[in-house]
mmCIF file of C-alpha atoms in Angstrom:
data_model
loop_
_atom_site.group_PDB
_atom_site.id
_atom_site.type_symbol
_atom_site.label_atom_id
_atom_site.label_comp_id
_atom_site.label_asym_id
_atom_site.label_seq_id
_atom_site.Cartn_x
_atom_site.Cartn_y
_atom_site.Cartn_z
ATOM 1 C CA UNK Q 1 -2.895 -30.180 -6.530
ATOM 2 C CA UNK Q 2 -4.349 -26.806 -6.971
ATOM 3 C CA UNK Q 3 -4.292 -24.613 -3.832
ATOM 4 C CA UNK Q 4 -7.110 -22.648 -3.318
ATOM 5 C CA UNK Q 5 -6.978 -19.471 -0.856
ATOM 6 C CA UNK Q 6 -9.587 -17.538 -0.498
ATOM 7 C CA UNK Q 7 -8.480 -13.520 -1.386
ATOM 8 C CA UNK Q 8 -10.838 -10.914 -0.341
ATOM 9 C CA UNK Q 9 -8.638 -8.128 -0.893
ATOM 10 C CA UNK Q 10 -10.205 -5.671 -2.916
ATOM 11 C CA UNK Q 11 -7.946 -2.412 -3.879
ATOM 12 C CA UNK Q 12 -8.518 0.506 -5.727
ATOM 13 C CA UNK Q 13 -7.217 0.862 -9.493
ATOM 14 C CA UNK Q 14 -3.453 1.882 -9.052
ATOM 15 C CA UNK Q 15 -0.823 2.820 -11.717
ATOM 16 C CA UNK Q 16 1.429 0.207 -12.419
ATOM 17 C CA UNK Q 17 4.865 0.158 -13.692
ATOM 18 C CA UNK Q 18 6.599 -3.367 -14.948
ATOM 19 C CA UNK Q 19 10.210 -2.976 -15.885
ATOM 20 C CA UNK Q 20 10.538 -5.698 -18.548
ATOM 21 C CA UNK Q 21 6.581 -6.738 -19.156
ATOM 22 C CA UNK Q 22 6.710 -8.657 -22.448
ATOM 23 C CA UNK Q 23 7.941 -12.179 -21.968
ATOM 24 C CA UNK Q 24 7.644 -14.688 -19.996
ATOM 25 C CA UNK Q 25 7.673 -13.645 -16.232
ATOM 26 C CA UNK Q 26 7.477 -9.760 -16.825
ATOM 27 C CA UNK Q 27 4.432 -10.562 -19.429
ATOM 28 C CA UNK Q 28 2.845 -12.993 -16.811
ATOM 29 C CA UNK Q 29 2.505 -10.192 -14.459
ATOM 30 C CA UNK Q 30 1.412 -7.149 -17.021
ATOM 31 C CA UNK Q 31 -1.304 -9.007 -17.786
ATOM 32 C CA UNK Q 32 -2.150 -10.199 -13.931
ATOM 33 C CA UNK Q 33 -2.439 -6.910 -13.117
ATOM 34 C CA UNK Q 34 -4.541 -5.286 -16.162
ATOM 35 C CA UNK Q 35 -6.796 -8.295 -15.399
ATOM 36 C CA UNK Q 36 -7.441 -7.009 -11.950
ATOM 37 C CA UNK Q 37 -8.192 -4.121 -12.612
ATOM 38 C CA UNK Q 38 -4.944 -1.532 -12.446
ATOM 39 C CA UNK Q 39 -3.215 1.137 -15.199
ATOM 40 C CA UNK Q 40 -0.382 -0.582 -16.397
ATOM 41 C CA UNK Q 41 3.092 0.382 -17.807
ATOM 42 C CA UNK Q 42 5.524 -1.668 -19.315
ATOM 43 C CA UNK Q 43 9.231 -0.465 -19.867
ATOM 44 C CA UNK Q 44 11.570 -2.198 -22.090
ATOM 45 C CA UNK Q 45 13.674 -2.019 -25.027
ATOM 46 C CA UNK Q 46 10.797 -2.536 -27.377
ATOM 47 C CA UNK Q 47 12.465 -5.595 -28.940
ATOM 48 C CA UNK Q 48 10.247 -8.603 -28.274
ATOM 49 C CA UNK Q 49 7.099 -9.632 -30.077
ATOM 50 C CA UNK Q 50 4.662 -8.690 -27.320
ATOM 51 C CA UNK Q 51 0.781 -9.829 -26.772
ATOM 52 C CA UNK Q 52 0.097 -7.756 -24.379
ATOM 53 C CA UNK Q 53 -3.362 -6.040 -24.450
ATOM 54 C CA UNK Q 54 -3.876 -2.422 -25.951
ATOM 55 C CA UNK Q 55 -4.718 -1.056 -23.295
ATOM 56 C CA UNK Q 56 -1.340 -1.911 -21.643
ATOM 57 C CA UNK Q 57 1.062 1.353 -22.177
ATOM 58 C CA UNK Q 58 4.536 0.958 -23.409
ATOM 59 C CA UNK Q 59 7.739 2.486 -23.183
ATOM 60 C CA UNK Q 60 10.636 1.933 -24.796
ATOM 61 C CA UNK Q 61 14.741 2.299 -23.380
ATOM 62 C CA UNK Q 62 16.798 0.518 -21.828
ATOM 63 C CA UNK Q 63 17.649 0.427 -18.240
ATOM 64 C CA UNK Q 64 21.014 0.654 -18.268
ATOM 65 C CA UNK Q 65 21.925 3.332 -20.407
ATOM 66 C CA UNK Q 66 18.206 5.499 -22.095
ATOM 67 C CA UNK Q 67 15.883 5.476 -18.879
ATOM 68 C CA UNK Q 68 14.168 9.652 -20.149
ATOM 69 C CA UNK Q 69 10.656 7.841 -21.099
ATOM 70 C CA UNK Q 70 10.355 7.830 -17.675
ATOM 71 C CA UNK Q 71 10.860 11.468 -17.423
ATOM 72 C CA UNK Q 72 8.111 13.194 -15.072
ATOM 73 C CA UNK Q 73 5.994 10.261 -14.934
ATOM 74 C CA UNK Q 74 4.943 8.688 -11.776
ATOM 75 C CA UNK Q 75 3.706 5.345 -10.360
ATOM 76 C CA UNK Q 76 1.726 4.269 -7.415
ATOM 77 C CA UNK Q 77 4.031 0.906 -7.615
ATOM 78 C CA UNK Q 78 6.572 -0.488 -9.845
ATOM 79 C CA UNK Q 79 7.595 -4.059 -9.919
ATOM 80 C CA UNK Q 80 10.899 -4.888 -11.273
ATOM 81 C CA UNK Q 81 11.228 -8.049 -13.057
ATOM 82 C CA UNK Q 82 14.712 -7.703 -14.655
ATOM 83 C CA UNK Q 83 17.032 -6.370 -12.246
ATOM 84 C CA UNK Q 84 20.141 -8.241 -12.418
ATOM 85 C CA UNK Q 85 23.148 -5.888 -11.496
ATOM 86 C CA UNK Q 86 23.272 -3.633 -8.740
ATOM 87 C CA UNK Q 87 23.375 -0.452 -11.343
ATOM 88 C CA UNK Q 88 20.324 -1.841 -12.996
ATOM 89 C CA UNK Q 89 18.516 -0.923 -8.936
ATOM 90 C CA UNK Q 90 20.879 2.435 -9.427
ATOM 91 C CA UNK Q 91 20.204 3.399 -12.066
ATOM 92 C CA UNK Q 92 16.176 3.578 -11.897
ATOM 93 C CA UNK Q 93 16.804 5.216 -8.430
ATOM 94 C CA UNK Q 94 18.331 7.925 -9.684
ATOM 95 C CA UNK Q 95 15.921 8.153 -12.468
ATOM 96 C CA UNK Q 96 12.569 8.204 -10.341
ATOM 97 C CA UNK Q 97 13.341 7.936 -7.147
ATOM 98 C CA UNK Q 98 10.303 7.908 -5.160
ATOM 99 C CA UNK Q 99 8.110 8.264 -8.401
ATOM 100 C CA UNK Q 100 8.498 4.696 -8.645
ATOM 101 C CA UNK Q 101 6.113 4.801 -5.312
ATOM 102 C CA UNK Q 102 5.917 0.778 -3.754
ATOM 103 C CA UNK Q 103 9.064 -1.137 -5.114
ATOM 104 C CA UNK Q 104 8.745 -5.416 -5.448
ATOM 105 C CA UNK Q 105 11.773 -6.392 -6.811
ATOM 106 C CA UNK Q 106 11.648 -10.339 -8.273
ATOM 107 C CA UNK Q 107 14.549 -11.834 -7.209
ATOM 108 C CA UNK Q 108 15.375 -15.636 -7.042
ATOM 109 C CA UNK Q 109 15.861 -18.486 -4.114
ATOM 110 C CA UNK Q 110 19.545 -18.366 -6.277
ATOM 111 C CA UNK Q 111 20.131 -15.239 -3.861
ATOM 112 C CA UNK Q 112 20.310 -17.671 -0.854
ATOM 113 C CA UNK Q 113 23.438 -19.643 0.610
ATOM 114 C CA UNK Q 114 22.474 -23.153 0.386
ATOM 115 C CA UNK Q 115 19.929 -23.957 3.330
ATOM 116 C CA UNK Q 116 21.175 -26.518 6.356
ATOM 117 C CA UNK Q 117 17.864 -28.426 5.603
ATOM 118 C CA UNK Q 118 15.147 -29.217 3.676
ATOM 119 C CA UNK Q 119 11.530 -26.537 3.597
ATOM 120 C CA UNK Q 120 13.981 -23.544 4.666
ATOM 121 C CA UNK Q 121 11.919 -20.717 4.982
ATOM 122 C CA UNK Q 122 12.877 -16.640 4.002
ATOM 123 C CA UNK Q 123 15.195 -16.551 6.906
ATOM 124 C CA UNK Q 124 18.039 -18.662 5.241
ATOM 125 C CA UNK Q 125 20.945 -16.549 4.926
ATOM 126 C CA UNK Q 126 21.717 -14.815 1.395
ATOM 127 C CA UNK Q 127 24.981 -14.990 -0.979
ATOM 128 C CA UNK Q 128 27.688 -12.333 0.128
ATOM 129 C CA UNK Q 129 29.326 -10.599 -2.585
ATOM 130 C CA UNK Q 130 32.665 -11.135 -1.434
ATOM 131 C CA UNK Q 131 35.570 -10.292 -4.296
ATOM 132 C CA UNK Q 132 32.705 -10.438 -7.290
ATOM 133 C CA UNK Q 133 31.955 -7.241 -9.180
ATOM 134 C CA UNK Q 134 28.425 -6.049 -8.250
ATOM 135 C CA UNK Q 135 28.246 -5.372 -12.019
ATOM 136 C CA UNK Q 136 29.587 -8.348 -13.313
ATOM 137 C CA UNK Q 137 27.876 -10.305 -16.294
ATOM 138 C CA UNK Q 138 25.551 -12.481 -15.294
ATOM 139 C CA UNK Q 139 26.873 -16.267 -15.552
ATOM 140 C CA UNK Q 140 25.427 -19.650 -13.606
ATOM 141 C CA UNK Q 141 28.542 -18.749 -11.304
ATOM 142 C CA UNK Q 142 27.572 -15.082 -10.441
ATOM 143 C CA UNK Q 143 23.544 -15.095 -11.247
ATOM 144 C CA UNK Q 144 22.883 -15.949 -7.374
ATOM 145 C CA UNK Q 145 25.316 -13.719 -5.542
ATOM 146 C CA UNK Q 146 23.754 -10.567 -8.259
ATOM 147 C CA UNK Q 147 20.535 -11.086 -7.236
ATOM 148 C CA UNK Q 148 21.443 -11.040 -3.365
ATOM 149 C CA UNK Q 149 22.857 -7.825 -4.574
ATOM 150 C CA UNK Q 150 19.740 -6.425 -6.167
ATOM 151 C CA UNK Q 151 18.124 -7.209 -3.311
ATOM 152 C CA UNK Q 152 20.684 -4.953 -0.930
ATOM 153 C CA UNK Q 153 20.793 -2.244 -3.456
ATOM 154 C CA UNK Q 154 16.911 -2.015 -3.506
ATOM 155 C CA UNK Q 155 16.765 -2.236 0.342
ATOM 156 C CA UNK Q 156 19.212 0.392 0.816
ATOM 157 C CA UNK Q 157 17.669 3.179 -2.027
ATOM 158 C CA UNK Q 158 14.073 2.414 -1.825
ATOM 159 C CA UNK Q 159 13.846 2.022 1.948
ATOM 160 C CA UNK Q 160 13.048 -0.681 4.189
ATOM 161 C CA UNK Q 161 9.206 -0.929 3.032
ATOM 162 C CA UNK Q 162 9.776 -2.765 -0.399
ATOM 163 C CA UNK Q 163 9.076 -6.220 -1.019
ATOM 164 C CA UNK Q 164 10.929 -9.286 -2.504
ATOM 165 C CA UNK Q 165 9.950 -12.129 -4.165
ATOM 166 C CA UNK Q 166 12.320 -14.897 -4.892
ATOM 167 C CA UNK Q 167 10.887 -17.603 -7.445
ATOM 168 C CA UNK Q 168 12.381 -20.681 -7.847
ATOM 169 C CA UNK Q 169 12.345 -22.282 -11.362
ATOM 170 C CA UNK Q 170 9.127 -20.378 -13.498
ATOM 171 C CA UNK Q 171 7.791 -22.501 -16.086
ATOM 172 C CA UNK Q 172 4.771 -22.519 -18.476
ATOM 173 C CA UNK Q 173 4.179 -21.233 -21.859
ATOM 174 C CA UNK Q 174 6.301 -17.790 -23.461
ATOM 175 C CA UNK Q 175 8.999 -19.425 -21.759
ATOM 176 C CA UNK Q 176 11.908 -18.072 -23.789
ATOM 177 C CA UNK Q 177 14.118 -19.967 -21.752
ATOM 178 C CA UNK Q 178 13.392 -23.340 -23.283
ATOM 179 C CA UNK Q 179 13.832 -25.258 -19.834
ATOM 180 C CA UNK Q 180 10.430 -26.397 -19.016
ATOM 181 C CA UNK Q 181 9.085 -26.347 -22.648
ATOM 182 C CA UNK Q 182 12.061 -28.881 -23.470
ATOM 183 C CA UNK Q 183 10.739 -31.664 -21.159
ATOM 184 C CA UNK Q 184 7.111 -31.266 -22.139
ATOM 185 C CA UNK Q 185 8.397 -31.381 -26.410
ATOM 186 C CA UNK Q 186 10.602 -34.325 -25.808
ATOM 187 C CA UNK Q 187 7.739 -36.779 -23.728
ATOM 188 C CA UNK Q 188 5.388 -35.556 -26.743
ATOM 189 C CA UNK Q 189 7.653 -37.310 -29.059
ATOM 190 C CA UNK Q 190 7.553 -40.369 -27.139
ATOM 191 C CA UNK Q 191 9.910 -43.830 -27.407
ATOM 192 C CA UNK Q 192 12.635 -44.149 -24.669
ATOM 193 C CA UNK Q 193 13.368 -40.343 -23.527
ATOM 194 C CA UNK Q 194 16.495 -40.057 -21.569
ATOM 195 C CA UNK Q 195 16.574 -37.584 -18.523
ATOM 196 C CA UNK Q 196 19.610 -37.571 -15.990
ATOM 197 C CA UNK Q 197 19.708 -38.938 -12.639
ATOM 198 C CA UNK Q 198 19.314 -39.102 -9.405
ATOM 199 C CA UNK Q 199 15.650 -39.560 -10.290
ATOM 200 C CA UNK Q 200 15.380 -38.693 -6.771
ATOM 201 C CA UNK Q 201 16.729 -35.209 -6.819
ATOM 202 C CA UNK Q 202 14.312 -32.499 -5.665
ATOM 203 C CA UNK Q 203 12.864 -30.287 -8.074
ATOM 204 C CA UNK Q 204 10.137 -27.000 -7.086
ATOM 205 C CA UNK Q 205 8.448 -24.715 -10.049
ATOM 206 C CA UNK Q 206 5.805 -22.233 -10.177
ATOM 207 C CA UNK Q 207 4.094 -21.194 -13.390
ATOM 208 C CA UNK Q 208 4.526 -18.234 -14.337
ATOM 209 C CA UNK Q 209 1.266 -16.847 -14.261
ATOM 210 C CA UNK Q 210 1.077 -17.854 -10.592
ATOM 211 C CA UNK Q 211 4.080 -16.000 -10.319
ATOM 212 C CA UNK Q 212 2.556 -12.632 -12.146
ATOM 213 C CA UNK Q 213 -0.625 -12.842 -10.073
ATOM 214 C CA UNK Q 214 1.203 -13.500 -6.277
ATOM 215 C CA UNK Q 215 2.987 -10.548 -7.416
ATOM 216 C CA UNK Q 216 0.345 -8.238 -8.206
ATOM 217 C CA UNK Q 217 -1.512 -9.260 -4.681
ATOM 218 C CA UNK Q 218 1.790 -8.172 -3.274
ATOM 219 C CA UNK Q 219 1.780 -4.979 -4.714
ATOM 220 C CA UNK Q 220 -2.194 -4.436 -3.561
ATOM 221 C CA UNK Q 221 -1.095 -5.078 -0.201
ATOM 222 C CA UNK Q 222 2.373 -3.187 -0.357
ATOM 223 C CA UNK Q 223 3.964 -5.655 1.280
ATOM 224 C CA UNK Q 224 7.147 -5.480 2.891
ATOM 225 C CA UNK Q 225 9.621 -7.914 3.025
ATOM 226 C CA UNK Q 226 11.167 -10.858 1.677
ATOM 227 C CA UNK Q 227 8.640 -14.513 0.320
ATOM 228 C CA UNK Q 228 9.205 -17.516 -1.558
ATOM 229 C CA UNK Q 229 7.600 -18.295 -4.378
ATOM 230 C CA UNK Q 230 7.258 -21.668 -5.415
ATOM 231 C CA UNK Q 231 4.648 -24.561 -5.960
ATOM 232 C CA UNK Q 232 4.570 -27.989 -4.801
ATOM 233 C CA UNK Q 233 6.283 -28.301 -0.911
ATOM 234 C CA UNK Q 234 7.929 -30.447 0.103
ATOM 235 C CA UNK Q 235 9.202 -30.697 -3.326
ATOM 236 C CA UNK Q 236 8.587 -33.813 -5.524
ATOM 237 C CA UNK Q 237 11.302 -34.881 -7.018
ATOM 238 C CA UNK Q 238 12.886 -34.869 -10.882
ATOM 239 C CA UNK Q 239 11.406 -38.169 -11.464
ATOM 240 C CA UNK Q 240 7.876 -37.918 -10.192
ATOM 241 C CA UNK Q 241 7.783 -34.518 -12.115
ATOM 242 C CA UNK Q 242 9.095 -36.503 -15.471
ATOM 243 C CA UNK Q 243 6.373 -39.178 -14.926
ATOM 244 C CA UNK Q 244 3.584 -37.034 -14.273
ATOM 245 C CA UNK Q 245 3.903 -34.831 -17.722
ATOM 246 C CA UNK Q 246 4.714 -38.558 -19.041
ATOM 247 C CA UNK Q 247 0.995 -39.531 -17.536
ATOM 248 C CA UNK Q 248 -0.543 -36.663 -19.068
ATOM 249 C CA UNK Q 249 0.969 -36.098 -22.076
ATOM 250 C CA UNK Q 250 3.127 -39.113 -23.723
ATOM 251 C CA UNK Q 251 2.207 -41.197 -26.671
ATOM 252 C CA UNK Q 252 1.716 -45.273 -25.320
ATOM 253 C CA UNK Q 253 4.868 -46.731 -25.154
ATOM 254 C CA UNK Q 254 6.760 -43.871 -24.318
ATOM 255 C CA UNK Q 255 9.961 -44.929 -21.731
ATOM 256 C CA UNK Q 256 11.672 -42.638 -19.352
ATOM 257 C CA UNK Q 257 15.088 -43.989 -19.015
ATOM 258 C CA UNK Q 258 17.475 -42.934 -15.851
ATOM 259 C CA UNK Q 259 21.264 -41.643 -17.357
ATOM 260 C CA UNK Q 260 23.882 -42.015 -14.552
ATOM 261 C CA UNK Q 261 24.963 -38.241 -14.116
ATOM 262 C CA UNK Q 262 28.944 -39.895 -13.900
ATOM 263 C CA UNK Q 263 28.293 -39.371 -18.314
ATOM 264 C CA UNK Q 264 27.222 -36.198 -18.097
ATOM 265 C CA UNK Q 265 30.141 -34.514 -16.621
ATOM 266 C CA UNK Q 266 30.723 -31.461 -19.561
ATOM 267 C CA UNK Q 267 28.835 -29.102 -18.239
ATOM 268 C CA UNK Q 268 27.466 -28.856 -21.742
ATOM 269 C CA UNK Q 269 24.601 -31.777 -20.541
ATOM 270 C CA UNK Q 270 22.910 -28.445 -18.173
ATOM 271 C CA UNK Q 271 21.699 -26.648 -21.603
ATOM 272 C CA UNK Q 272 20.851 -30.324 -23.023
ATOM 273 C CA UNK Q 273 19.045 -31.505 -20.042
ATOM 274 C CA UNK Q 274 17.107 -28.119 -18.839
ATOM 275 C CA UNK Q 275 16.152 -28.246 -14.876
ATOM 276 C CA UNK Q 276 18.661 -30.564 -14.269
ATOM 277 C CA UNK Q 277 20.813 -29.652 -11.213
ATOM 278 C CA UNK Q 278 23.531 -31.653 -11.427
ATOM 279 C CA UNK Q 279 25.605 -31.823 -7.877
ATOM 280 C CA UNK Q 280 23.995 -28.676 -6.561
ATOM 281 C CA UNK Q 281 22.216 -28.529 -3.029
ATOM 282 C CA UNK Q 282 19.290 -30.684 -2.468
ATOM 283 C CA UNK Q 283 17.576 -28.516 -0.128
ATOM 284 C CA UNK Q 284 17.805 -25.056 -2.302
ATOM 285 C CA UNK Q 285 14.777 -26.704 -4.313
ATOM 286 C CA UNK Q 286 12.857 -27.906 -1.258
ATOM 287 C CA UNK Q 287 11.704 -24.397 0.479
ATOM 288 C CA UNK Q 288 9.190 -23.976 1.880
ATOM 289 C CA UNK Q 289 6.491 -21.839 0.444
ATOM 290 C CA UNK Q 290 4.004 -21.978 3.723
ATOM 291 C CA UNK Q 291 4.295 -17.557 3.980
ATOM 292 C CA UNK Q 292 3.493 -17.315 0.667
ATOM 293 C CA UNK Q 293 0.459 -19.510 0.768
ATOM 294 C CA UNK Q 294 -0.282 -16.994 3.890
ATOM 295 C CA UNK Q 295 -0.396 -14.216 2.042
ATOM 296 C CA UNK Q 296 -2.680 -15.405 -0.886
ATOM 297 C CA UNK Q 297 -0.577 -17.948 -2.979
ATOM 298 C CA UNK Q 298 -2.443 -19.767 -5.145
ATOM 299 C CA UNK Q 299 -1.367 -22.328 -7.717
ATOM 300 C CA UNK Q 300 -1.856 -24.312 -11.182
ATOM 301 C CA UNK Q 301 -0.973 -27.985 -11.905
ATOM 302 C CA UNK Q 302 1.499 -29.603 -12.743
ATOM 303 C CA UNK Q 303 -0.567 -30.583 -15.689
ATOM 304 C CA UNK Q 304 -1.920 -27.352 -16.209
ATOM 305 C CA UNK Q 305 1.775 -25.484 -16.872
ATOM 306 C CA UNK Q 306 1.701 -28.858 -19.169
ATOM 307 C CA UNK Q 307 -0.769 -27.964 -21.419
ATOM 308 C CA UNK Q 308 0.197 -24.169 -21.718
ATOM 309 C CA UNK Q 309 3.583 -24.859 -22.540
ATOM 310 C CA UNK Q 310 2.409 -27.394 -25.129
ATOM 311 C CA UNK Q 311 -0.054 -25.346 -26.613
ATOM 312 C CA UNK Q 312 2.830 -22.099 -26.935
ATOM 313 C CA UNK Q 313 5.721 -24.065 -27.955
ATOM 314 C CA UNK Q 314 3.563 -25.939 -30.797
ATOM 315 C CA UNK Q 315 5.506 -26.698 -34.155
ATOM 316 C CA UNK Q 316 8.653 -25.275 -33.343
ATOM 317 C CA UNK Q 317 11.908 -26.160 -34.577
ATOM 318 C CA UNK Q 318 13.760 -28.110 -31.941
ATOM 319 C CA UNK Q 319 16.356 -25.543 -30.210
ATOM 320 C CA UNK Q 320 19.942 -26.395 -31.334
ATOM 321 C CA UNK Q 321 21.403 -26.127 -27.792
ATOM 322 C CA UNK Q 322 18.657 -28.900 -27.103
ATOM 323 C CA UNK Q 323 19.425 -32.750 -27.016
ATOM 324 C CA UNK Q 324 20.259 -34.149 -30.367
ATOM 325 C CA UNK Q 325 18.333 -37.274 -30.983
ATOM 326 C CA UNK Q 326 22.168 -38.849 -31.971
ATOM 327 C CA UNK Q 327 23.323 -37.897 -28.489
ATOM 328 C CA UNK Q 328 20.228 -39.054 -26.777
ATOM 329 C CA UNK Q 329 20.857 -42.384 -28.649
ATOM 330 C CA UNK Q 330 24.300 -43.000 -27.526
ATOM 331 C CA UNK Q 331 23.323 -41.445 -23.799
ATOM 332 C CA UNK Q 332 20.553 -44.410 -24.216
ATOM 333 C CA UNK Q 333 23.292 -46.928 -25.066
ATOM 334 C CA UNK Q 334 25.526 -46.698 -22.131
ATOM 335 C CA UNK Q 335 22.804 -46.704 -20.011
#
């Protein structure tokens, strides 16, 4: 269901900066804020195929090594989609300092320890470093406990009036990722379309022009402090998410069919079966997103992020990290 908040917030044009901008999340919320209104400034390595408007300025380096096209140039906010190790907050600290005027970092709910219970709320305690290398590469093992470090890195350079946002799982078209679009592709195609259990497992999204919008309002307000953001809470679960974009979008005849997870144990099945948790906590994708929805939250459908990600993702080839229609056969066997 759509929630709609009314927003009377009206600021005056402000100059922008989006470190990333071009894809997916960083693209979501370049355009949010060019549509309402603001100077933006995108800074990346110039390497993706971008849509972005015109009127949309770009600059091209790279954050962790060529950061002089930011030379002498000031913003009243930036908002950093892309930080990921603790130099990457650094490193643009030493570059702008307070040039880079508001700071809204986009973190992740990864960044929390696993909540006690179910709707946790910004309070939950995050991942401690411990004996991990605040630059280490960025793995499923060491993505969370980065991003908690972003966050303290950001907090301790850029001061105590900065904001973060922690998404949970962004889907919807541009979605280089391939999670969500994978799901939507496969129940196109129809017949019996495997997906792993417990059907019952909790599962939270928010598309990711949701995202790019909640963060602009963020930015208009300079708001300090940490907020979810995610859609539908409490959290449906895996299955009633794979039956709705079945409802909406699968030929007739189309069958979802349950996979015990004890034959998915190769970890291998997490890039074959995108979304899919596995054994990981139940209640770190059923937050709460009630301060968010406070502060002028507003969200798509389900069926909405559907028809986006179908429309973007098209005719492509099927991704070769994707299920194999041989696997999927003799998945559909033992089960």
């Amino acid at each position: 269901m759509t929630n709609v908040v009314s927003f009377a917030y009206s600021p005056s044009p402000m100059k922008i900066l989006v470190i990333g901008g071009t894809s997916f999340v960083g693209r979501g919320i370049a355009l949010a804020a060019h549509e309402r209104g603001h100077d933006v400034t995108v800074f990346n390595r110039g390497e993706t195929p971008t849509d972005l408007p015109e009127a949309i300025h770009r600059l091209v380096g790279n954050r962790q090594s060529d950061l002089s096209a930011l030379d002498n140039l000031s913003f009243d906010a930036t908002i950093d989609a892309i930080a990921y190790q603790r130099r990457d907050v650094e490193l643009l600290h030493a570059a702008m300092g307070a040039r880079v005027g508001y700071y809204l970092q986009i973190s992740s709910i990864s960044a929390y320890q696993d909540p006690e219970f179910d709707q946790a709320d910004e309070s939950t305690p995050r991942l401690e470093l411990g004996d991990v290398d605040p630059n280490a590469n960025v793995t499923g093992a060491t993505y969370g406990v980065l991003k908690a470090e972003c966050e303290r890195a950001a907090e301790e350079l850029f001061g105590s009036k900065i904001g973060i946002l922690r998404p949970t799982f962004v889907v919807g078209g541009h979605d280089k990722t391939f999670r969500f679009p994978y799901w939507v592709a496969r129940i196109q195609k129809g017949g019996r379309v495997a997906f792993p259990g417990p059907r019952t497992k909790s599962l939270q999204w928010i598309d990711a022009r949701d995202l790019g919008t909640f963060a602009v309002l963020l930015t208009e307000q300079r708001f300090a402090g940490a907020v979810h953001a995610l859609g539908s809470s409490p959290a449906l679960s895996f299955g009633e998410t794979l039956d709705r974009i079945a409802a909406h979008v699968a030929p007739a005849g189309t069958t979802l069919v349950e996979v015990d997870p004890k034959h998915l144990e190769d970890s291998s099945w997490y890039a074959k079966f995108p979304l899919w948790t596995g054994t990981s906590s139940e209640t770190a994708l059923n937050m709460s997103n009630a301060k968010a929805l406070s502060l002028g939250l507003t969200l798509r459908t389900l069926e909405e992020s559907v028809d986006d990600t179908a429309a973007w993702f098209g005719t492509r080839e099927w991704p070769g990290h994707w299920l194999s229609e041989a696997d999927e056969s003799a998945l559909l066997d033992e089960a």
